[in-house]
mmCIF file of C-alpha atoms in Angstrom:
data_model
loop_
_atom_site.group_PDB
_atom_site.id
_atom_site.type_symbol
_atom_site.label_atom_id
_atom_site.label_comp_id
_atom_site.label_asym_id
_atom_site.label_seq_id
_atom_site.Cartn_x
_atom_site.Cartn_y
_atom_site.Cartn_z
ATOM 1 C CA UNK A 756 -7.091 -38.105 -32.365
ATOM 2 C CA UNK A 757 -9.705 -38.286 -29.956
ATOM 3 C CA UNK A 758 -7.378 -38.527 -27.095
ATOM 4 C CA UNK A 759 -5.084 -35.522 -28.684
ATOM 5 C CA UNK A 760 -8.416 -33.351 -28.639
ATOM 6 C CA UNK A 761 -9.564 -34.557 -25.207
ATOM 7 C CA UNK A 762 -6.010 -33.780 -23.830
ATOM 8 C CA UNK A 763 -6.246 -30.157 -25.494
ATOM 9 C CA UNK A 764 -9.112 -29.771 -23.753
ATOM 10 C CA UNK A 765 -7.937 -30.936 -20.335
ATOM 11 C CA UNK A 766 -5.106 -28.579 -20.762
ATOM 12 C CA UNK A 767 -7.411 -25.503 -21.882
ATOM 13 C CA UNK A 768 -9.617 -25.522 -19.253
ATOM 14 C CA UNK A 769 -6.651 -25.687 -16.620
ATOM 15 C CA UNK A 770 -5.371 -22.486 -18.753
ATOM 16 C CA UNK A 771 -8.698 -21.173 -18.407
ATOM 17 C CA UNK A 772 -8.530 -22.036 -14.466
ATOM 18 C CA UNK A 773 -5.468 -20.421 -13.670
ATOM 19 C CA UNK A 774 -6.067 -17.630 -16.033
ATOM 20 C CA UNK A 775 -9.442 -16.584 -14.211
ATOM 21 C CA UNK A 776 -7.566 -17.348 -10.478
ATOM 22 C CA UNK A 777 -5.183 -14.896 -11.682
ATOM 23 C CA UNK A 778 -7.517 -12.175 -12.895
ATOM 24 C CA UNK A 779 -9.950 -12.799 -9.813
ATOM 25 C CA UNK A 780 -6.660 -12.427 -7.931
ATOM 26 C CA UNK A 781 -5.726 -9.356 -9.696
ATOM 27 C CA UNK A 782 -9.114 -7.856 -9.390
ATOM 28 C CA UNK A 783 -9.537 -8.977 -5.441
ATOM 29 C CA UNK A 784 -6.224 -6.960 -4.982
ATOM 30 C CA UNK A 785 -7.582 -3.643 -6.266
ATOM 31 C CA UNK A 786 -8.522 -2.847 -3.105
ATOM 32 C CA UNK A 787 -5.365 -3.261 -2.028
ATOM 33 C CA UNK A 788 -5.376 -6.425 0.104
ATOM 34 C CA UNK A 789 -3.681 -9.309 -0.927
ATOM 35 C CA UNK A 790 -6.176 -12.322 -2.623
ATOM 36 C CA UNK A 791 -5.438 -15.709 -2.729
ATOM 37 C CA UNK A 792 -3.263 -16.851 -6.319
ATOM 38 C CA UNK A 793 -2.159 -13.518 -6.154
ATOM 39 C CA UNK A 794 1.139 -13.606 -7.659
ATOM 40 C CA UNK A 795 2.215 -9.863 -8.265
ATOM 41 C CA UNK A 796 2.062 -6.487 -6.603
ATOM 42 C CA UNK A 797 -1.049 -4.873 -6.176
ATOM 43 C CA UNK A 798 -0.917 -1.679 -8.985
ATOM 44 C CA UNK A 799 -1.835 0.473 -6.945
ATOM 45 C CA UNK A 800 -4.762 3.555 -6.945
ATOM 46 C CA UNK A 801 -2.136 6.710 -6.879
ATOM 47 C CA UNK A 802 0.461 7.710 -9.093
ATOM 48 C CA UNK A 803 2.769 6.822 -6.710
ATOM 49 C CA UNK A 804 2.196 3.393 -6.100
ATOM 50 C CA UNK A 805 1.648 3.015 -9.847
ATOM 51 C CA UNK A 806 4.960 4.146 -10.848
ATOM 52 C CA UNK A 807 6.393 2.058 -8.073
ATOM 53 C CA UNK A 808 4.374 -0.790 -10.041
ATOM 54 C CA UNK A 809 5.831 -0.218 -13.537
ATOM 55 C CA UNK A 810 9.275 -0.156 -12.068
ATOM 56 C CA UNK A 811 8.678 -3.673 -10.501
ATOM 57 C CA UNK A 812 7.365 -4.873 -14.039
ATOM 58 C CA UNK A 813 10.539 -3.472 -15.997
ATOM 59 C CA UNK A 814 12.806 -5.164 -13.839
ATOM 60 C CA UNK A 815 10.974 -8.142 -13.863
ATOM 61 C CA UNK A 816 10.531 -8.070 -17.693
ATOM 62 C CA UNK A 817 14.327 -7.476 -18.064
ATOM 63 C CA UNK A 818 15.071 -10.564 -15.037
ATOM 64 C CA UNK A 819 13.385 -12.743 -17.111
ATOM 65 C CA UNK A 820 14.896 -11.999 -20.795
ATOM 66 C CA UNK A 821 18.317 -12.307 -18.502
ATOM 67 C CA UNK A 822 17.070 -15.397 -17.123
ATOM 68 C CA UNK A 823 15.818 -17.470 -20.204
ATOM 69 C CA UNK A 824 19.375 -15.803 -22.600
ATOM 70 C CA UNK A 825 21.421 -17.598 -19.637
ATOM 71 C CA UNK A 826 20.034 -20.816 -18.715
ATOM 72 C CA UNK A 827 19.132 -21.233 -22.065
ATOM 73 C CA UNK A 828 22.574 -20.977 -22.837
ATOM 74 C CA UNK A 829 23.443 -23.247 -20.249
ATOM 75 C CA UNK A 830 20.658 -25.772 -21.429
ATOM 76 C CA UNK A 831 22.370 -25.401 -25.073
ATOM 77 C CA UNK A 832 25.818 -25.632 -24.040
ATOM 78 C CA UNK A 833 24.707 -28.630 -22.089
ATOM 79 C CA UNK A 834 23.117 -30.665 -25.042
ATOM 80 C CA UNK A 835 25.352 -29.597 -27.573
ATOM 81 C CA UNK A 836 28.493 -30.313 -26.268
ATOM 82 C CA UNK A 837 27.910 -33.393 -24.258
ATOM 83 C CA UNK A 838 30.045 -36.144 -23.464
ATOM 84 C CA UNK A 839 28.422 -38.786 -25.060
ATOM 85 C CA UNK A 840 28.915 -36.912 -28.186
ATOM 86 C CA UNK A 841 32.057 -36.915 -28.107
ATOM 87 C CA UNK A 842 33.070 -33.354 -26.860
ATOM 88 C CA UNK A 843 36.223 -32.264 -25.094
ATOM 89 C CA UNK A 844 36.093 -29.830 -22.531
ATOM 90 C CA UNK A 845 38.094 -26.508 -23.745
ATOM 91 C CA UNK A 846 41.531 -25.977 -22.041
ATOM 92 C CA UNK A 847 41.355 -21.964 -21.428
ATOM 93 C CA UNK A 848 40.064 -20.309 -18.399
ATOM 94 C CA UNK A 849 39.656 -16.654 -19.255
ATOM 95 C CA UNK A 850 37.964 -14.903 -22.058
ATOM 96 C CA UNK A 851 38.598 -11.270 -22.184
ATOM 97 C CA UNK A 852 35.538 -10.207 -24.459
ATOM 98 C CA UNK A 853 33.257 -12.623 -22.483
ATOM 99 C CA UNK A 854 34.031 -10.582 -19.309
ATOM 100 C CA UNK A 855 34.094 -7.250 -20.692
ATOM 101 C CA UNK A 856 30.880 -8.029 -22.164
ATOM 102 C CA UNK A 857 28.782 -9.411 -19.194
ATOM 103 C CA UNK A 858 30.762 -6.317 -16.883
ATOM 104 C CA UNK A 859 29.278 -3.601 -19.069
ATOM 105 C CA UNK A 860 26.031 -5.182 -19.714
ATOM 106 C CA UNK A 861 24.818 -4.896 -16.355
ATOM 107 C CA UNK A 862 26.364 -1.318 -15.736
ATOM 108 C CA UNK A 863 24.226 -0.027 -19.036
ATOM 109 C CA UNK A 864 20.870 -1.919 -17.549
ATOM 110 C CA UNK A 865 21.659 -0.373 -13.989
ATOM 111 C CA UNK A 866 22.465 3.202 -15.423
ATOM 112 C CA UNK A 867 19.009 3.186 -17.814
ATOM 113 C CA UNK A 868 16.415 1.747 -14.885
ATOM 114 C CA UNK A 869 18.224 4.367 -12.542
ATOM 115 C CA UNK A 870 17.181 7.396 -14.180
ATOM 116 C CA UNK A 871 13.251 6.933 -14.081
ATOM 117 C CA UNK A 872 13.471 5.164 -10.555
ATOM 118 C CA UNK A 873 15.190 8.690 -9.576
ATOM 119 C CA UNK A 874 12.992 10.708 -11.608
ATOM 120 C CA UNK A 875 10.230 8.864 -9.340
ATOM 121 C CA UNK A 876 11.568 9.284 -6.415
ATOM 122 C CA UNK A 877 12.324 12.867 -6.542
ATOM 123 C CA UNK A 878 8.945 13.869 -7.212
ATOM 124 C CA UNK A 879 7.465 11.364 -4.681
ATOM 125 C CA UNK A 880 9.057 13.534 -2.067
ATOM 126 C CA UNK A 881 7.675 16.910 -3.207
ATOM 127 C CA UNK A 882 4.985 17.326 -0.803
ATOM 128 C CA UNK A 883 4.404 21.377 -1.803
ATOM 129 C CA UNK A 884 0.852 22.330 -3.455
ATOM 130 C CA UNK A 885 -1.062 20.336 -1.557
ATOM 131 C CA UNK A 886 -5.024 20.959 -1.249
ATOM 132 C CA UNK A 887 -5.873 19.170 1.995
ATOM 133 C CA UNK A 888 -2.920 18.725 4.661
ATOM 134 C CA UNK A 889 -3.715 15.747 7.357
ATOM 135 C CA UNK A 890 -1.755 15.012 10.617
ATOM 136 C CA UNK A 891 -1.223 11.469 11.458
ATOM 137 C CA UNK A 892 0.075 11.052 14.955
ATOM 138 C CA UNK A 893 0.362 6.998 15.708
ATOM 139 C CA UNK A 894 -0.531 5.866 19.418
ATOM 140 C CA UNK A 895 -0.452 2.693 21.399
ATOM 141 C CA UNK A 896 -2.844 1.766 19.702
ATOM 142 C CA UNK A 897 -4.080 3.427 17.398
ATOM 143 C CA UNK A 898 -4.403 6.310 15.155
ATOM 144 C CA UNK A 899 -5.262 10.045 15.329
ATOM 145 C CA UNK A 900 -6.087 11.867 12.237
ATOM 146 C CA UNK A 901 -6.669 15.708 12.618
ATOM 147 C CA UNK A 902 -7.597 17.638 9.443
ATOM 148 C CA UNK A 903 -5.705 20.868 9.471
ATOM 149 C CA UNK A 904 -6.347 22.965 6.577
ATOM 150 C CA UNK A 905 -8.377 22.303 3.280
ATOM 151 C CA UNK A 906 -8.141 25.018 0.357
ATOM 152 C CA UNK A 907 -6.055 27.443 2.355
ATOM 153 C CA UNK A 908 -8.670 27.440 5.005
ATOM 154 C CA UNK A 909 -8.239 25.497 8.454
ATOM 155 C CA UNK A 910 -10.821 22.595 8.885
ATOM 156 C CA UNK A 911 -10.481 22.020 12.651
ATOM 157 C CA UNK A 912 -11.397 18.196 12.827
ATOM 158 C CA UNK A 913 -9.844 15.255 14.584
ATOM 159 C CA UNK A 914 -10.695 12.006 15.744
ATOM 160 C CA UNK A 915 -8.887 8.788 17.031
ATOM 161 C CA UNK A 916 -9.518 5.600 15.004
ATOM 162 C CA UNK A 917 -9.152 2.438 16.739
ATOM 163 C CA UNK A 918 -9.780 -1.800 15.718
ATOM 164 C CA UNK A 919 -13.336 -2.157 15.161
ATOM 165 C CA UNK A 920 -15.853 -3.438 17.980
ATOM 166 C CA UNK A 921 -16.317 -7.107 16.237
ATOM 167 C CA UNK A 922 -13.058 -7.607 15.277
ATOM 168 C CA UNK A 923 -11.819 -6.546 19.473
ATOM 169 C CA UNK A 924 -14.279 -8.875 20.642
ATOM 170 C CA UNK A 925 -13.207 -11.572 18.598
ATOM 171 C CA UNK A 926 -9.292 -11.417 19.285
ATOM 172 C CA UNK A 927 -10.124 -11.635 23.224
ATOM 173 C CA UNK A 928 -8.876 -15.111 24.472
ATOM 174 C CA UNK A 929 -11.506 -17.981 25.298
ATOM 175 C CA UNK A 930 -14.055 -15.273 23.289
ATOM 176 C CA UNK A 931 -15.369 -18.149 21.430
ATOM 177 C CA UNK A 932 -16.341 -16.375 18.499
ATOM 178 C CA UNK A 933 -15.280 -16.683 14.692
ATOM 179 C CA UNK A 934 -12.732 -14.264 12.593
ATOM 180 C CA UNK A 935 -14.374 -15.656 9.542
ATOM 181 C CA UNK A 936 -17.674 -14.193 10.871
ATOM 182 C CA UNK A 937 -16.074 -10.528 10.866
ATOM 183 C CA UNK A 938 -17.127 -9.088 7.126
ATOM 184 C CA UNK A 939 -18.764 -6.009 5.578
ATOM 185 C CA UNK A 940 -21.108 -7.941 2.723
ATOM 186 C CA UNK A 941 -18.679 -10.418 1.809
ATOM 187 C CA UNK A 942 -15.517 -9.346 2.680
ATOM 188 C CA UNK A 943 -13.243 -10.233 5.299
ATOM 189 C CA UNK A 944 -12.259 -7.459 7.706
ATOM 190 C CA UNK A 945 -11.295 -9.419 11.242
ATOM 191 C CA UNK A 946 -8.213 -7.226 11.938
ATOM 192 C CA UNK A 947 -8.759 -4.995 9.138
ATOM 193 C CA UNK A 948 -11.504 -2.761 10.484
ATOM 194 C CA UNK A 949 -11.765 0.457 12.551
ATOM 195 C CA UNK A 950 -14.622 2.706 14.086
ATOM 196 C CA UNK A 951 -13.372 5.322 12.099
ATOM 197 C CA UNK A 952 -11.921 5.748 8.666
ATOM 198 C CA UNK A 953 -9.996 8.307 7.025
ATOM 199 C CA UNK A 954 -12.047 9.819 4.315
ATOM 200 C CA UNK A 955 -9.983 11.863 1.407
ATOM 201 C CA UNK A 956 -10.907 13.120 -1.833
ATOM 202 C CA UNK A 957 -10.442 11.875 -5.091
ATOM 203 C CA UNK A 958 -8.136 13.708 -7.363
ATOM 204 C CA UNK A 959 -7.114 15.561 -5.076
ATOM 205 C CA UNK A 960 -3.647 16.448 -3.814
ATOM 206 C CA UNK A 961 -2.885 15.393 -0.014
ATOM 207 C CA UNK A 962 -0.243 16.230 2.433
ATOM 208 C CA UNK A 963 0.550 14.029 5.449
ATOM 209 C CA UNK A 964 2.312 15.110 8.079
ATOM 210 C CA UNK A 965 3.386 11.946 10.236
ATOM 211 C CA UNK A 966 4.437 11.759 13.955
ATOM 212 C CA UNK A 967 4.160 9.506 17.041
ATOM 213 C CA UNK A 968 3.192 10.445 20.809
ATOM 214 C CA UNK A 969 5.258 7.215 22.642
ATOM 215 C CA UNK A 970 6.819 4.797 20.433
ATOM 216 C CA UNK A 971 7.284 4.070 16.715
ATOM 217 C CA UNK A 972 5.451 3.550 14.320
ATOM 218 C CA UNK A 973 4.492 3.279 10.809
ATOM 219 C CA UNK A 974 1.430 4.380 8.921
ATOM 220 C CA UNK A 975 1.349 1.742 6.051
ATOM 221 C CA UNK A 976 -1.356 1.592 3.219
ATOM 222 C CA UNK A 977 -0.503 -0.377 0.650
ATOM 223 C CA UNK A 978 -2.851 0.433 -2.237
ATOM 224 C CA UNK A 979 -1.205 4.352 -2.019
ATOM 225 C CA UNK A 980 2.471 2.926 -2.332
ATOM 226 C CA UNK A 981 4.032 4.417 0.608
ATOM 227 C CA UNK A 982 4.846 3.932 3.805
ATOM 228 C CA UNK A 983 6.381 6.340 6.365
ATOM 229 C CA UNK A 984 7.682 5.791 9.985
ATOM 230 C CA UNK A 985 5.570 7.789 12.733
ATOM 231 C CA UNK A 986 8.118 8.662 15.311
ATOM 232 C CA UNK A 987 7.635 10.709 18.304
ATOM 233 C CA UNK A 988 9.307 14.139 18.308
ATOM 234 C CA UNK A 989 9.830 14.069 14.427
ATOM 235 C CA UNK A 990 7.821 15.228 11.902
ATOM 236 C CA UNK A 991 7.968 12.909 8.540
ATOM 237 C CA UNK A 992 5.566 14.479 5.410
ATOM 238 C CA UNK A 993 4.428 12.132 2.171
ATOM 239 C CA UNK A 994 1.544 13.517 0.072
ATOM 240 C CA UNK A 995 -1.073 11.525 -2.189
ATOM 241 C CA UNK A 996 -3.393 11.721 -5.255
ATOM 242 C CA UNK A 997 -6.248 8.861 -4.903
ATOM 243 C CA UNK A 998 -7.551 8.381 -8.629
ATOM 244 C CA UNK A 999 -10.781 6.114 -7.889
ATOM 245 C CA UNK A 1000 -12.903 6.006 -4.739
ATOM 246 C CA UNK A 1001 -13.123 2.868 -2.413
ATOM 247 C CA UNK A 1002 -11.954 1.652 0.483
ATOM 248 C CA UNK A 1003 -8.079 0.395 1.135
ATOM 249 C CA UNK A 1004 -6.804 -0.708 4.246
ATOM 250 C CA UNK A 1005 -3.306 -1.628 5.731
ATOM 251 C CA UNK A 1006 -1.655 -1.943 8.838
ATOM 252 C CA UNK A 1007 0.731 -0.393 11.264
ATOM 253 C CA UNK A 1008 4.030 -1.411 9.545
ATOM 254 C CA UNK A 1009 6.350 -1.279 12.309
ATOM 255 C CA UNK A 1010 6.576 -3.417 15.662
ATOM 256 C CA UNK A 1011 5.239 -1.099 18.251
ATOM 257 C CA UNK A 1012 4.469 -3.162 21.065
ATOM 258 C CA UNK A 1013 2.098 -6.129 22.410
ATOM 259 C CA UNK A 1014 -1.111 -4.985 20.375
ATOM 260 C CA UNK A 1015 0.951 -3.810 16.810
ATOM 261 C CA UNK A 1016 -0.987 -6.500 15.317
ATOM 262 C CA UNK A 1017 -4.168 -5.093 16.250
ATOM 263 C CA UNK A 1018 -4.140 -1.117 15.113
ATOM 264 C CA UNK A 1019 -5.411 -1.201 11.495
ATOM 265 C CA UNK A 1020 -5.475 1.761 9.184
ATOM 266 C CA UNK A 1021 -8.311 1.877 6.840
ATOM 267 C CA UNK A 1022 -8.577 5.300 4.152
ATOM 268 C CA UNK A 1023 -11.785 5.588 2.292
ATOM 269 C CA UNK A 1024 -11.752 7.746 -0.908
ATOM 270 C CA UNK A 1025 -15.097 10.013 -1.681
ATOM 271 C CA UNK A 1026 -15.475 11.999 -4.926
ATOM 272 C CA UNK A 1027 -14.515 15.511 -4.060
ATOM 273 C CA UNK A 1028 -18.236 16.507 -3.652
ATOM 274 C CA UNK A 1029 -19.119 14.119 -1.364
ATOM 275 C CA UNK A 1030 -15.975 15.007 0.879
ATOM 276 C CA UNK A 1031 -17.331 18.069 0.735
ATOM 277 C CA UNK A 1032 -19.883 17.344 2.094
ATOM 278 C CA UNK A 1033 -18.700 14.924 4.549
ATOM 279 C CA UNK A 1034 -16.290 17.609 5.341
ATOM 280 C CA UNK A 1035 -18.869 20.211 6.426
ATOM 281 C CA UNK A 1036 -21.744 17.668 8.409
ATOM 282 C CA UNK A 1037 -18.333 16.675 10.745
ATOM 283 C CA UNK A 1038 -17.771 20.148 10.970
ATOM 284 C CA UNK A 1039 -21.172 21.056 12.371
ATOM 285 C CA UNK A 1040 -20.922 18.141 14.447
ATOM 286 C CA UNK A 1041 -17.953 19.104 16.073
ATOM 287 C CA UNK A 1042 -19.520 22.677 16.421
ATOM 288 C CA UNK A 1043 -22.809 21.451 17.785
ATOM 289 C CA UNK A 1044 -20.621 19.197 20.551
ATOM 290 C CA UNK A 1045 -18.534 22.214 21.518
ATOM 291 C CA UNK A 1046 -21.583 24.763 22.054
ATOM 292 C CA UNK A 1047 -22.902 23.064 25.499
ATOM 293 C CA UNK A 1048 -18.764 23.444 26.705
ATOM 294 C CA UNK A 1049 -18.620 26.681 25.552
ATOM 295 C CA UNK A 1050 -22.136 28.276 27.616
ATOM 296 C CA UNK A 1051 -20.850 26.279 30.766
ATOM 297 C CA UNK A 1052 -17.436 28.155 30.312
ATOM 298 C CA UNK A 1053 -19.093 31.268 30.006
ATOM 299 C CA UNK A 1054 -19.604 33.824 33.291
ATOM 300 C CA UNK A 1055 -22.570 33.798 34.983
ATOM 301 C CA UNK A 1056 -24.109 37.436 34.536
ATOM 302 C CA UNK A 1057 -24.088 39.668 37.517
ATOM 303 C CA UNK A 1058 -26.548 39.236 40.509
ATOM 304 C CA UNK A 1059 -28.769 42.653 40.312
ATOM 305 C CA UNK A 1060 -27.814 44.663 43.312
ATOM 306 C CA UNK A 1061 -30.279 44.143 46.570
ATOM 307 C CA UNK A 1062 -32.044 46.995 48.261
#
């Protein structure tokens, strides 16, 4: 009895274990990096990404009720009708109901997931009634983000993002240094870092529009549930609601040349007020850079006539 109980126990801490790994996991991957004992897709932070999630978990729910009906079946048929139990193999090789059964079973499962997964993916490419519009245009390497218009009024910001200082230094050969130093507080960000994030509002509806200036690429976030090519002379669109602010990162998802590894993308989400404001101290900025430019462009007034 003793050993019964102490074997219960044994077996519901290691329960316990993997059951915390898994939520740690699952928590880790909120931000939209993958986490050690993760075993499943990250859900997500926009509707998109979400509904790309519960798609993944139907068809793995239904996988699995297929999987345990036929190789429990199997087990069954195994046991049951064993040889050293005297069983004789059958003597037909066709069974018209069996086949007409396990033809139009699939077709009905195909048929009902294909309706929401279209449903989906229709609206996941209406980009219209967007509040803030964003051009991505992907370099070698890295990115340049220029806001063009935010509630119907043109924003006139842009910036190039690029791999973070610590993180550049690091990856140079014989540079001696540690990736595991590279963190913000405690997490990781050696190749996951840039000078310059993307900042978007919450709950609030935003239109990409996606190009490249020399070779492809693809601007790849993971936690949004999209990615889109970035190729030069073409214009691709995608659009995006973040629900909850916080940083997500990803990567350039396409190979683009000898430093593709090293051009990170890394979007951090503000309430809409704090855009806001965000929005208007990078606008003053940009005016206060442009004034000096704009007095040296300006004529020189008139020397006042001699004599």
């Amino acid at each position: 009895m003793a050993m019964k109980s102490l074997t219960t126990t044994r077996i519901g801490r290691a329960v316990a274990a993997v059951s915390l790994a898994l939520a740690t996991g699952i928590a880790n991957a909120a931000g939209g990096l993958p986490a050690r004992w993760q075993l499943n897709m990250d859900p997500g932070v926009t509707e998109t990404a979400q509904n790309a999630y519960r798609m993944h978990m139907i068809a793995l729910w239904i996988c699995v009720v297929i999987g345990i009906i036929v190789f429990g079946a199997m087990a069954w048929a195994m046991f049951k009708f064993r040889k050293s139990k005297g069983a004789v193999a059958a003597q037909w090789s066709h069974n018209t109901t069996a086949e007409v059964i396990w033809t139009i079973v699939p077709i009905v499962i195909l048929v009902a997931m294909a309706f929401p997964a279209t449903s989906m993916l229709v609206k996941q490419a209406d980009t219209s009634n967007a509040e803030l519009t964003v051009k991505i245009t992907g370099y070698q390497w890295r990115w340049g983000y220029n806001y063009m218009e935010y509630q119907n009024k043109p924003v006139g910001i842009s910036f190039i993002s690029k791999l973070d200082a610590d993180s550049d230094k690091t990856r140079q050969l014989k540079s001696g240094l540690d990736p595991n130093a590279v963190k913000i507080g405690e997490e990781a960000t050696y190749l996951l870092n840039v000078d310059k994030p993307l900042v978007l509002p919450t709950k609030t509806r935003v239109r990409f529009v996606i190009t490249a200036d020399d070779v492809i690429h693809a601007w790849w976030v993971p936690a949004l549930g999209w990615k889109v090519d970035a190729i030069p002379r073409v214009i691709n669109d995608a659009w995006t609601e973040i629900k909850e602010p916080g940083t997500y990162r990803g990567q350039c998802a396409e190979l683009c040349g000898m430093d593709h590894g090293f051009m990170p993308i890394v979007v951090v989400a503000k309430p809409k007020a704090e855009f806001e404001q965000w929005l208007a101290g990078q606008q003053a900025a940009t005016a206060e850079a442009s004034a000096p430019n704009a007095h040296a462009a300006a004529p020189a007034p008139a020397a006042a006539p001699q004599g």
